[in-house]
Amino acid sequence: MAQLKSNKTFIFNCVFIAMLILPNAIMFTGLSYVITNPTDFPAIKSSLKDFKEFYSDSFGLKTGLTNKYLSFKSDLLNENPIPNRVIKGNNGWYFLGNYHNNILNDTFGNDKISKEELESITANIYNINTYLNSKNIKFYLVVAPNKSHIYPEHLPFQLNKNPNKLEQLKEYLKKKIDFEIIDPSESLLQSKNQRQLYYKSNTHWNDFGAYIGYSYATDKINQSFPIPKTQLSNFSSKTYPLNEEDITKMINIHTNETSQFFTKQNSSVVADSLSFSFQRYLNPDVPYILLMHRDSFAVGLIPFFNESFGETIYTRGYTLDKDLIEKEQPNVVIFEIVERNLVQALSLLEK
């Protein structure tokens, strides 16, 4: 009996040790089907923090085990496997969870912006606007609304609605420094019953939603700086599958969503410089230069704004680069920011 117990203990210990060793062996030998490059390991020996990040991202069997867990929770148990990151809504809609800047609490106005944040943001915008006005440059702040802001009816729950951070900030800026945020929320809300404006499996607006955002922004800009406004009828559309379902891929779900994408017919716009963080387009048919600090929501805006300016420059991030402004001499500077990142981004406006 004692021998049998000893054997069971030995076997258990061996299995336990093997479970500890196997993922590391797979990671450092590159045998896993997970994309892992074992030659990366020697380059990070100098930093314990880098090693920790490398190990967390690359330990053997991580992707396979994670995918099995996600499938088990979503397919067999019909549960949301990562509820703080992804919310499964109604009618095939998916939303970001509170992990992403407390987005759901803010949707219902339950995440108040602090007085310190309001004062800091107001000072930043005032300083930026003053600097650009001294250069005879128009400054605009364009917000891309959260999907949950435009489609709250597809969330799996409803709460009483209070003023959200965007609404609080708009009121404060208007009162303190007479600055108006360009917010196309009402236009989107009024148009959403005519056609779908955001992707179901992705955080972003689709090309219809982006055009409404562009149209509203150009109408506001034209009140102080005249630019031509292109019409959606100038574009042709084709239906394609989405390249990236950025929400559902976090929980290992592929929905095969498709959408209409627009292309301008006989456009005079040519790309002059293209990279992930910096793009420049030229359009000989119209005057003026636009510099836009932007995020991924601007991908849908770019084809439309390219038709309204003779030169359009797009750069990622929200630190105002005065050297770039002095070099490019734009007529208009736009900061385009998705609503959920508004407070964080606006705190970084000045360089």
CSV table of C-alpha atoms in Angstrom, one decimal:
chain,number,residue,atom,x,y,z
A,1,MET,CA,0.0,0.0,0.0
A,2,ALA,CA,2.8,2.3,0.9
A,3,GLN,CA,4.6,1.4,-2.3
A,4,LEU,CA,1.5,2.2,-4.4
A,5,LYS,CA,1.1,5.6,-2.6
A,6,SER,CA,4.8,6.3,-3.3
A,7,ASN,CA,4.4,5.5,-7.0
A,8,LYS,CA,1.4,7.7,-7.3
A,9,THR,CA,3.3,10.6,-5.7
A,10,PHE,CA,6.2,10.0,-8.0
A,11,ILE,CA,4.0,10.0,-11.1
A,12,PHE,CA,2.2,13.1,-9.9
A,13,ASN,CA,5.5,14.9,-9.3
A,14,CYS,CA,6.8,13.9,-12.8
A,15,VAL,CA,3.6,15.1,-14.5
A,16,PHE,CA,3.8,18.3,-12.6
A,17,ILE,CA,7.4,18.9,-13.5
A,18,ALA,CA,6.7,18.1,-17.1
A,19,MET,CA,3.9,20.6,-17.2
A,20,LEU,CA,6.3,23.2,-15.9
A,21,ILE,CA,9.1,22.3,-18.3
A,22,LEU,CA,7.1,21.7,-21.5
A,23,PRO,CA,5.8,25.2,-22.2
A,24,ASN,CA,9.3,26.6,-21.6
A,25,ALA,CA,10.9,24.0,-23.9
A,26,ILE,CA,8.5,24.8,-26.6
A,27,MET,CA,9.1,28.5,-26.3
A,28,PHE,CA,12.9,28.4,-26.4
A,29,THR,CA,13.1,25.8,-29.1
A,30,GLY,CA,10.4,27.4,-31.3
A,31,LEU,CA,8.6,24.1,-31.7
A,32,SER,CA,5.1,25.5,-31.0
A,33,TYR,CA,2.7,26.4,-33.8
A,34,VAL,CA,2.5,29.8,-32.0
A,35,ILE,CA,4.5,32.4,-33.8
A,36,THR,CA,7.6,32.5,-31.6
A,37,ASN,CA,11.1,33.4,-32.5
A,38,PRO,CA,13.5,31.8,-29.9
A,39,THR,CA,16.4,34.0,-31.2
A,40,ASP,CA,14.7,37.0,-29.5
A,41,PHE,CA,15.6,35.6,-26.1
A,42,PRO,CA,19.3,36.5,-26.0
A,43,ALA,CA,18.6,40.1,-27.0
A,44,ILE,CA,16.5,40.8,-23.9
A,45,LYS,CA,18.8,39.4,-21.1
A,46,SER,CA,19.8,42.9,-20.0
A,47,SER,CA,16.3,43.8,-18.8
A,48,LEU,CA,14.2,41.9,-16.3
A,49,LYS,CA,11.2,43.8,-17.3
A,50,ASP,CA,11.7,43.0,-21.0
A,51,PHE,CA,12.2,39.3,-20.1
A,52,LYS,CA,8.9,39.3,-18.2
A,53,GLU,CA,7.1,40.9,-21.1
A,54,PHE,CA,8.7,38.4,-23.5
A,55,TYR,CA,7.8,35.4,-21.4
A,56,SER,CA,4.2,36.6,-20.9
A,57,ASP,CA,3.7,37.1,-24.6
A,58,SER,CA,5.6,34.0,-25.8
A,59,PHE,CA,5.4,31.1,-23.4
A,60,GLY,CA,4.7,27.8,-25.2
A,61,LEU,CA,1.1,26.7,-25.9
A,62,LYS,CA,-0.2,30.1,-24.9
A,63,THR,CA,-2.3,30.7,-28.0
A,64,GLY,CA,-3.6,27.2,-28.2
A,65,LEU,CA,-4.7,27.0,-24.5
A,66,THR,CA,-6.2,30.5,-24.6
A,67,ASN,CA,-8.2,29.7,-27.7
A,68,LYS,CA,-9.5,26.5,-26.1
A,69,TYR,CA,-10.6,28.4,-23.0
A,70,LEU,CA,-12.3,31.1,-25.1
A,71,SER,CA,-14.1,28.5,-27.2
A,72,PHE,CA,-15.2,26.6,-24.2
A,73,LYS,CA,-16.7,29.6,-22.5
A,74,SER,CA,-18.3,31.1,-25.6
A,75,ASP,CA,-19.4,28.0,-27.5
A,76,LEU,CA,-20.2,25.4,-24.8
A,77,LEU,CA,-21.2,27.6,-21.8
A,78,ASN,CA,-22.6,30.5,-24.0
A,79,GLU,CA,-20.8,32.9,-21.6
A,80,ASN,CA,-18.8,36.0,-22.3
A,81,PRO,CA,-15.2,34.8,-21.7
A,82,ILE,CA,-13.6,38.2,-21.0
A,83,PRO,CA,-16.5,40.4,-19.8
A,84,ASN,CA,-14.4,43.3,-18.7
A,85,ARG,CA,-12.8,43.6,-22.2
A,86,VAL,CA,-15.6,42.6,-24.5
A,87,ILE,CA,-19.4,42.8,-24.1
A,88,LYS,CA,-21.6,40.6,-26.2
A,89,GLY,CA,-24.6,42.7,-27.1
A,90,ASN,CA,-27.9,42.0,-28.8
A,91,ASN,CA,-28.5,41.1,-32.4
A,92,GLY,CA,-24.9,40.2,-33.2
A,93,TRP,CA,-23.4,43.4,-31.8
A,94,TYR,CA,-20.2,43.4,-29.8
A,95,PHE,CA,-18.8,46.3,-27.6
A,96,LEU,CA,-15.7,47.2,-25.7
A,97,GLY,CA,-15.9,46.6,-21.9
A,98,ASN,CA,-14.8,48.8,-19.0
A,99,TYR,CA,-11.2,47.7,-19.4
A,100,HIS,CA,-11.0,50.3,-22.2
A,101,ASN,CA,-11.0,53.6,-20.2
A,102,ASN,CA,-14.2,52.7,-18.3
A,103,ILE,CA,-16.2,53.1,-21.6
A,104,LEU,CA,-19.4,51.4,-20.5
A,105,ASN,CA,-19.7,53.5,-17.3
A,106,ASP,CA,-19.1,56.6,-19.3
A,107,THR,CA,-21.8,55.6,-21.9
A,108,PHE,CA,-24.4,56.0,-19.2
A,109,GLY,CA,-22.7,59.0,-17.6
A,110,ASN,CA,-21.4,57.1,-14.5
A,111,ASP,CA,-17.7,58.1,-14.8
A,112,LYS,CA,-17.4,61.7,-14.1
A,113,ILE,CA,-14.5,63.8,-15.3
A,114,SER,CA,-12.7,65.4,-12.4
A,115,LYS,CA,-12.3,69.2,-11.9
A,116,GLU,CA,-8.5,68.8,-12.2
A,117,GLU,CA,-8.9,67.1,-15.6
A,118,LEU,CA,-11.3,69.8,-16.8
A,119,GLU,CA,-8.9,72.5,-15.8
A,120,SER,CA,-5.8,70.8,-17.2
A,121,ILE,CA,-7.5,70.1,-20.5
A,122,THR,CA,-8.9,73.6,-20.8
A,123,ALA,CA,-5.5,75.1,-20.2
A,124,ASN,CA,-3.9,72.8,-22.9
A,125,ILE,CA,-6.6,73.6,-25.5
A,126,TYR,CA,-6.4,77.3,-24.7
A,127,ASN,CA,-2.6,77.3,-25.1
A,128,ILE,CA,-2.7,75.3,-28.4
A,129,ASN,CA,-5.4,77.5,-29.8
A,130,THR,CA,-3.5,80.7,-28.9
A,131,TYR,CA,-0.3,79.4,-30.4
A,132,LEU,CA,-2.0,78.3,-33.7
A,133,ASN,CA,-4.0,81.5,-33.9
A,134,SER,CA,-0.7,83.5,-33.7
A,135,LYS,CA,0.4,81.6,-36.8
A,136,ASN,CA,-2.9,82.3,-38.5
A,137,ILE,CA,-3.8,78.6,-38.3
A,138,LYS,CA,-7.3,77.4,-37.6
A,139,PHE,CA,-7.6,74.7,-34.9
A,140,TYR,CA,-10.4,72.2,-34.5
A,141,LEU,CA,-11.0,69.3,-32.2
A,142,VAL,CA,-13.1,66.5,-33.8
A,143,VAL,CA,-14.5,63.6,-31.7
A,144,ALA,CA,-15.4,60.2,-33.1
A,145,PRO,CA,-18.2,58.9,-30.8
A,146,ASN,CA,-18.0,55.6,-29.1
A,147,LYS,CA,-20.1,52.8,-30.7
A,148,SER,CA,-21.9,52.3,-27.4
A,149,HIS,CA,-22.7,56.0,-27.5
A,150,ILE,CA,-24.5,55.7,-30.8
A,151,TYR,CA,-26.0,52.2,-30.4
A,152,PRO,CA,-26.7,51.8,-26.6
A,153,GLU,CA,-29.9,49.9,-27.5
A,154,HIS,CA,-27.8,46.9,-28.6
A,155,LEU,CA,-26.1,46.7,-25.2
A,156,PRO,CA,-27.3,43.7,-23.0
A,157,PHE,CA,-28.4,46.1,-20.3
A,158,GLN,CA,-29.8,49.7,-19.9
A,159,LEU,CA,-29.2,52.2,-17.2
A,160,ASN,CA,-30.4,55.7,-16.5
A,161,LYS,CA,-28.5,58.2,-18.7
A,162,ASN,CA,-26.4,61.0,-17.1
A,163,PRO,CA,-24.1,63.5,-18.9
A,164,ASN,CA,-21.0,61.7,-20.0
A,165,LYS,CA,-17.4,63.0,-20.1
A,166,LEU,CA,-17.7,64.4,-23.6
A,167,GLU,CA,-20.9,66.3,-22.7
A,168,GLN,CA,-19.3,67.6,-19.5
A,169,LEU,CA,-16.2,68.7,-21.3
A,170,LYS,CA,-18.1,70.4,-24.2
A,171,GLU,CA,-20.1,72.5,-21.7
A,172,TYR,CA,-17.0,73.4,-19.7
A,173,LEU,CA,-14.9,74.5,-22.6
A,174,LYS,CA,-17.7,76.5,-24.1
A,175,LYS,CA,-18.2,78.3,-20.8
A,176,LYS,CA,-14.6,78.9,-19.9
A,177,ILE,CA,-12.8,79.7,-23.2
A,178,ASP,CA,-15.6,79.7,-25.8
A,179,PHE,CA,-14.1,76.7,-27.5
A,180,GLU,CA,-16.5,74.3,-29.4
A,181,ILE,CA,-15.7,70.6,-29.8
A,182,ILE,CA,-16.9,69.2,-33.2
A,183,ASP,CA,-19.1,66.3,-32.1
A,184,PRO,CA,-21.1,64.5,-34.8
A,185,SER,CA,-23.0,62.4,-32.3
A,186,GLU,CA,-26.4,63.9,-33.0
A,187,SER,CA,-26.0,63.6,-36.8
A,188,LEU,CA,-25.1,59.9,-36.3
A,189,LEU,CA,-28.0,59.3,-34.0
A,190,GLN,CA,-30.4,60.9,-36.4
A,191,SER,CA,-29.0,58.8,-39.4
A,192,LYS,CA,-28.6,55.4,-37.8
A,193,ASN,CA,-32.1,54.2,-38.6
A,194,GLN,CA,-31.4,54.8,-42.3
A,195,ARG,CA,-28.4,52.5,-42.5
A,196,GLN,CA,-25.8,50.9,-40.2
A,197,LEU,CA,-23.0,53.3,-39.3
A,198,TYR,CA,-20.7,51.2,-37.2
A,199,TYR,CA,-19.4,47.7,-37.6
A,200,LYS,CA,-20.9,45.0,-35.3
A,201,SER,CA,-17.7,43.1,-34.7
A,202,ASN,CA,-15.3,46.2,-34.8
A,203,THR,CA,-15.0,49.3,-32.6
A,204,HIS,CA,-15.0,51.7,-35.6
A,205,TRP,CA,-17.6,53.5,-37.7
A,206,ASN,CA,-18.0,52.2,-41.2
A,207,ASP,CA,-17.6,54.3,-44.3
A,208,PHE,CA,-21.2,55.6,-44.0
A,209,GLY,CA,-20.6,56.6,-40.4
A,210,ALA,CA,-17.2,58.2,-41.3
A,211,TYR,CA,-18.8,60.2,-44.1
A,212,ILE,CA,-21.4,61.6,-41.6
A,213,GLY,CA,-18.6,62.5,-39.3
A,214,TYR,CA,-16.7,64.2,-42.1
A,215,SER,CA,-19.8,66.0,-43.4
A,216,TYR,CA,-20.6,67.4,-39.9
A,217,ALA,CA,-17.0,68.5,-39.4
A,218,THR,CA,-16.7,70.3,-42.7
A,219,ASP,CA,-20.0,72.1,-42.1
A,220,LYS,CA,-18.6,73.3,-38.8
A,221,ILE,CA,-15.2,74.2,-40.3
A,222,ASN,CA,-16.9,76.1,-43.1
A,223,GLN,CA,-18.4,78.5,-40.5
A,224,SER,CA,-14.9,80.0,-40.0
A,225,PHE,CA,-12.7,78.6,-42.8
A,226,PRO,CA,-14.1,77.9,-46.3
A,227,ILE,CA,-13.3,74.5,-47.8
A,228,PRO,CA,-15.1,72.4,-50.4
A,229,LYS,CA,-17.2,69.5,-49.2
A,230,THR,CA,-17.2,66.3,-51.3
A,231,GLN,CA,-20.5,64.4,-51.7
A,232,LEU,CA,-21.0,60.7,-51.1
A,233,SER,CA,-22.5,60.5,-54.6
A,234,ASN,CA,-19.0,61.1,-56.0
A,235,PHE,CA,-17.9,57.8,-54.6
A,236,SER,CA,-18.7,54.2,-55.8
A,237,SER,CA,-19.1,51.4,-53.3
A,238,LYS,CA,-18.3,47.7,-53.2
A,239,THR,CA,-19.0,45.1,-50.5
A,240,TYR,CA,-16.0,43.3,-48.9
A,241,PRO,CA,-15.4,41.3,-45.8
A,242,LEU,CA,-13.8,43.1,-42.9
A,243,ASN,CA,-10.0,42.8,-42.7
A,244,GLU,CA,-10.1,42.9,-38.9
A,245,GLU,CA,-12.8,42.3,-36.5
A,246,ASP,CA,-10.9,44.0,-33.7
A,247,ILE,CA,-13.4,43.3,-30.9
A,248,THR,CA,-14.5,39.7,-31.6
A,249,LYS,CA,-10.9,38.5,-32.2
A,250,MET,CA,-10.2,39.2,-28.6
A,251,ILE,CA,-12.6,36.4,-27.7
A,252,ASN,CA,-11.7,34.1,-30.6
A,253,ILE,CA,-14.9,34.7,-32.6
A,254,HIS,CA,-15.0,35.3,-36.3
A,255,THR,CA,-18.4,36.6,-37.6
A,256,ASN,CA,-17.7,36.9,-41.3
A,257,GLU,CA,-19.0,40.5,-41.3
A,258,THR,CA,-19.1,42.4,-44.6
A,259,SER,CA,-19.5,46.1,-45.3
A,260,GLN,CA,-19.6,48.7,-48.1
A,261,PHE,CA,-16.4,50.5,-48.8
A,262,PHE,CA,-16.2,53.7,-50.9
A,263,THR,CA,-13.8,54.8,-53.6
A,264,LYS,CA,-13.7,58.1,-55.3
A,265,GLN,CA,-14.1,57.9,-59.1
A,266,ASN,CA,-11.5,59.8,-61.1
A,267,SER,CA,-9.9,61.3,-58.0
A,268,SER,CA,-7.0,63.7,-58.4
A,269,VAL,CA,-5.6,62.8,-55.0
A,270,VAL,CA,-2.1,61.1,-55.1
A,271,ALA,CA,-0.2,59.7,-52.2
A,272,ASP,CA,3.1,61.4,-51.5
A,273,SER,CA,4.2,59.6,-48.4
A,274,LEU,CA,2.7,56.6,-46.7
A,275,SER,CA,3.7,54.9,-43.4
A,276,PHE,CA,1.9,53.7,-40.3
A,277,SER,CA,2.5,57.0,-38.4
A,278,PHE,CA,2.7,59.5,-41.2
A,279,GLN,CA,0.8,60.0,-44.5
A,280,ARG,CA,0.8,62.9,-47.0
A,281,TYR,CA,-1.6,63.3,-49.9
A,282,LEU,CA,-1.7,65.9,-52.7
A,283,ASN,CA,-4.7,67.2,-54.5
A,284,PRO,CA,-4.0,69.8,-57.2
A,285,ASP,CA,-7.8,70.6,-57.6
A,286,VAL,CA,-8.1,72.5,-54.3
A,287,PRO,CA,-6.1,74.9,-52.1
A,288,TYR,CA,-5.0,74.8,-48.5
A,289,ILE,CA,-3.0,72.5,-46.2
A,290,LEU,CA,-4.5,70.3,-43.5
A,291,LEU,CA,-2.5,68.7,-40.7
A,292,MET,CA,-4.5,66.1,-38.7
A,293,HIS,CA,-3.3,64.4,-35.5
A,294,ARG,CA,-5.4,61.3,-35.5
A,295,ASP,CA,-6.1,57.8,-34.4
A,296,SER,CA,-7.6,54.7,-36.3
A,297,PHE,CA,-11.0,56.3,-36.6
A,298,ALA,CA,-9.5,58.7,-39.2
A,299,VAL,CA,-8.9,55.8,-41.6
A,300,GLY,CA,-12.5,56.3,-42.7
A,301,LEU,CA,-12.2,60.1,-42.8
A,302,ILE,CA,-9.0,60.3,-44.9
A,303,PRO,CA,-10.6,59.7,-48.4
A,304,PHE,CA,-13.1,62.4,-47.8
A,305,PHE,CA,-10.8,65.1,-46.3
A,306,ASN,CA,-8.3,64.4,-49.1
A,307,GLU,CA,-11.0,65.9,-51.5
A,308,SER,CA,-11.3,69.1,-49.4
A,309,PHE,CA,-7.7,70.2,-49.1
A,310,GLY,CA,-4.8,70.6,-51.6
A,311,GLU,CA,-2.4,68.9,-49.2
A,312,THR,CA,-3.4,66.6,-46.3
A,313,ILE,CA,-0.9,65.4,-43.7
A,314,TYR,CA,-1.9,62.8,-41.1
A,315,THR,CA,0.2,61.9,-38.1
A,316,ARG,CA,-0.6,59.6,-35.2
A,317,GLY,CA,-0.6,60.8,-31.6
A,318,TYR,CA,-1.7,64.0,-29.9
A,319,THR,CA,1.5,65.7,-28.8
A,320,LEU,CA,1.5,69.0,-30.7
A,321,ASP,CA,4.7,69.0,-32.8
A,322,LYS,CA,5.5,72.7,-33.2
A,323,ASP,CA,8.6,71.8,-35.4
A,324,LEU,CA,6.3,70.0,-37.8
A,325,ILE,CA,3.9,72.9,-37.8
A,326,GLU,CA,6.7,75.4,-38.5
A,327,LYS,CA,7.9,73.2,-41.3
A,328,GLU,CA,4.6,72.4,-43.0
A,329,GLN,CA,2.8,75.7,-42.5
A,330,PRO,CA,-0.7,74.2,-42.5
A,331,ASN,CA,-3.8,76.4,-42.8
A,332,VAL,CA,-5.9,74.1,-40.6
A,333,VAL,CA,-4.9,71.7,-37.7
A,334,ILE,CA,-7.4,69.1,-36.6
A,335,PHE,CA,-7.1,66.8,-33.6
A,336,GLU,CA,-9.3,63.8,-34.3
A,337,ILE,CA,-9.8,61.7,-31.2
A,338,VAL,CA,-12.1,58.7,-30.4
A,339,GLU,CA,-14.4,59.5,-27.5
A,340,ARG,CA,-13.1,56.8,-25.1
A,341,ASN,CA,-9.5,58.3,-25.3
A,342,LEU,CA,-10.6,61.9,-25.1
A,343,VAL,CA,-9.4,62.8,-21.6
A,344,GLN,CA,-6.1,60.9,-21.8
A,345,ALA,CA,-5.3,62.3,-25.3
A,346,LEU,CA,-6.1,65.9,-24.5
A,347,SER,CA,-3.8,65.9,-21.5
A,348,LEU,CA,-0.9,65.3,-24.0
A,349,LEU,CA,-1.7,68.1,-26.5
A,350,GLU,CA,1.3,70.3,-25.8
A,351,LYS,CA,4.9,69.3,-26.5
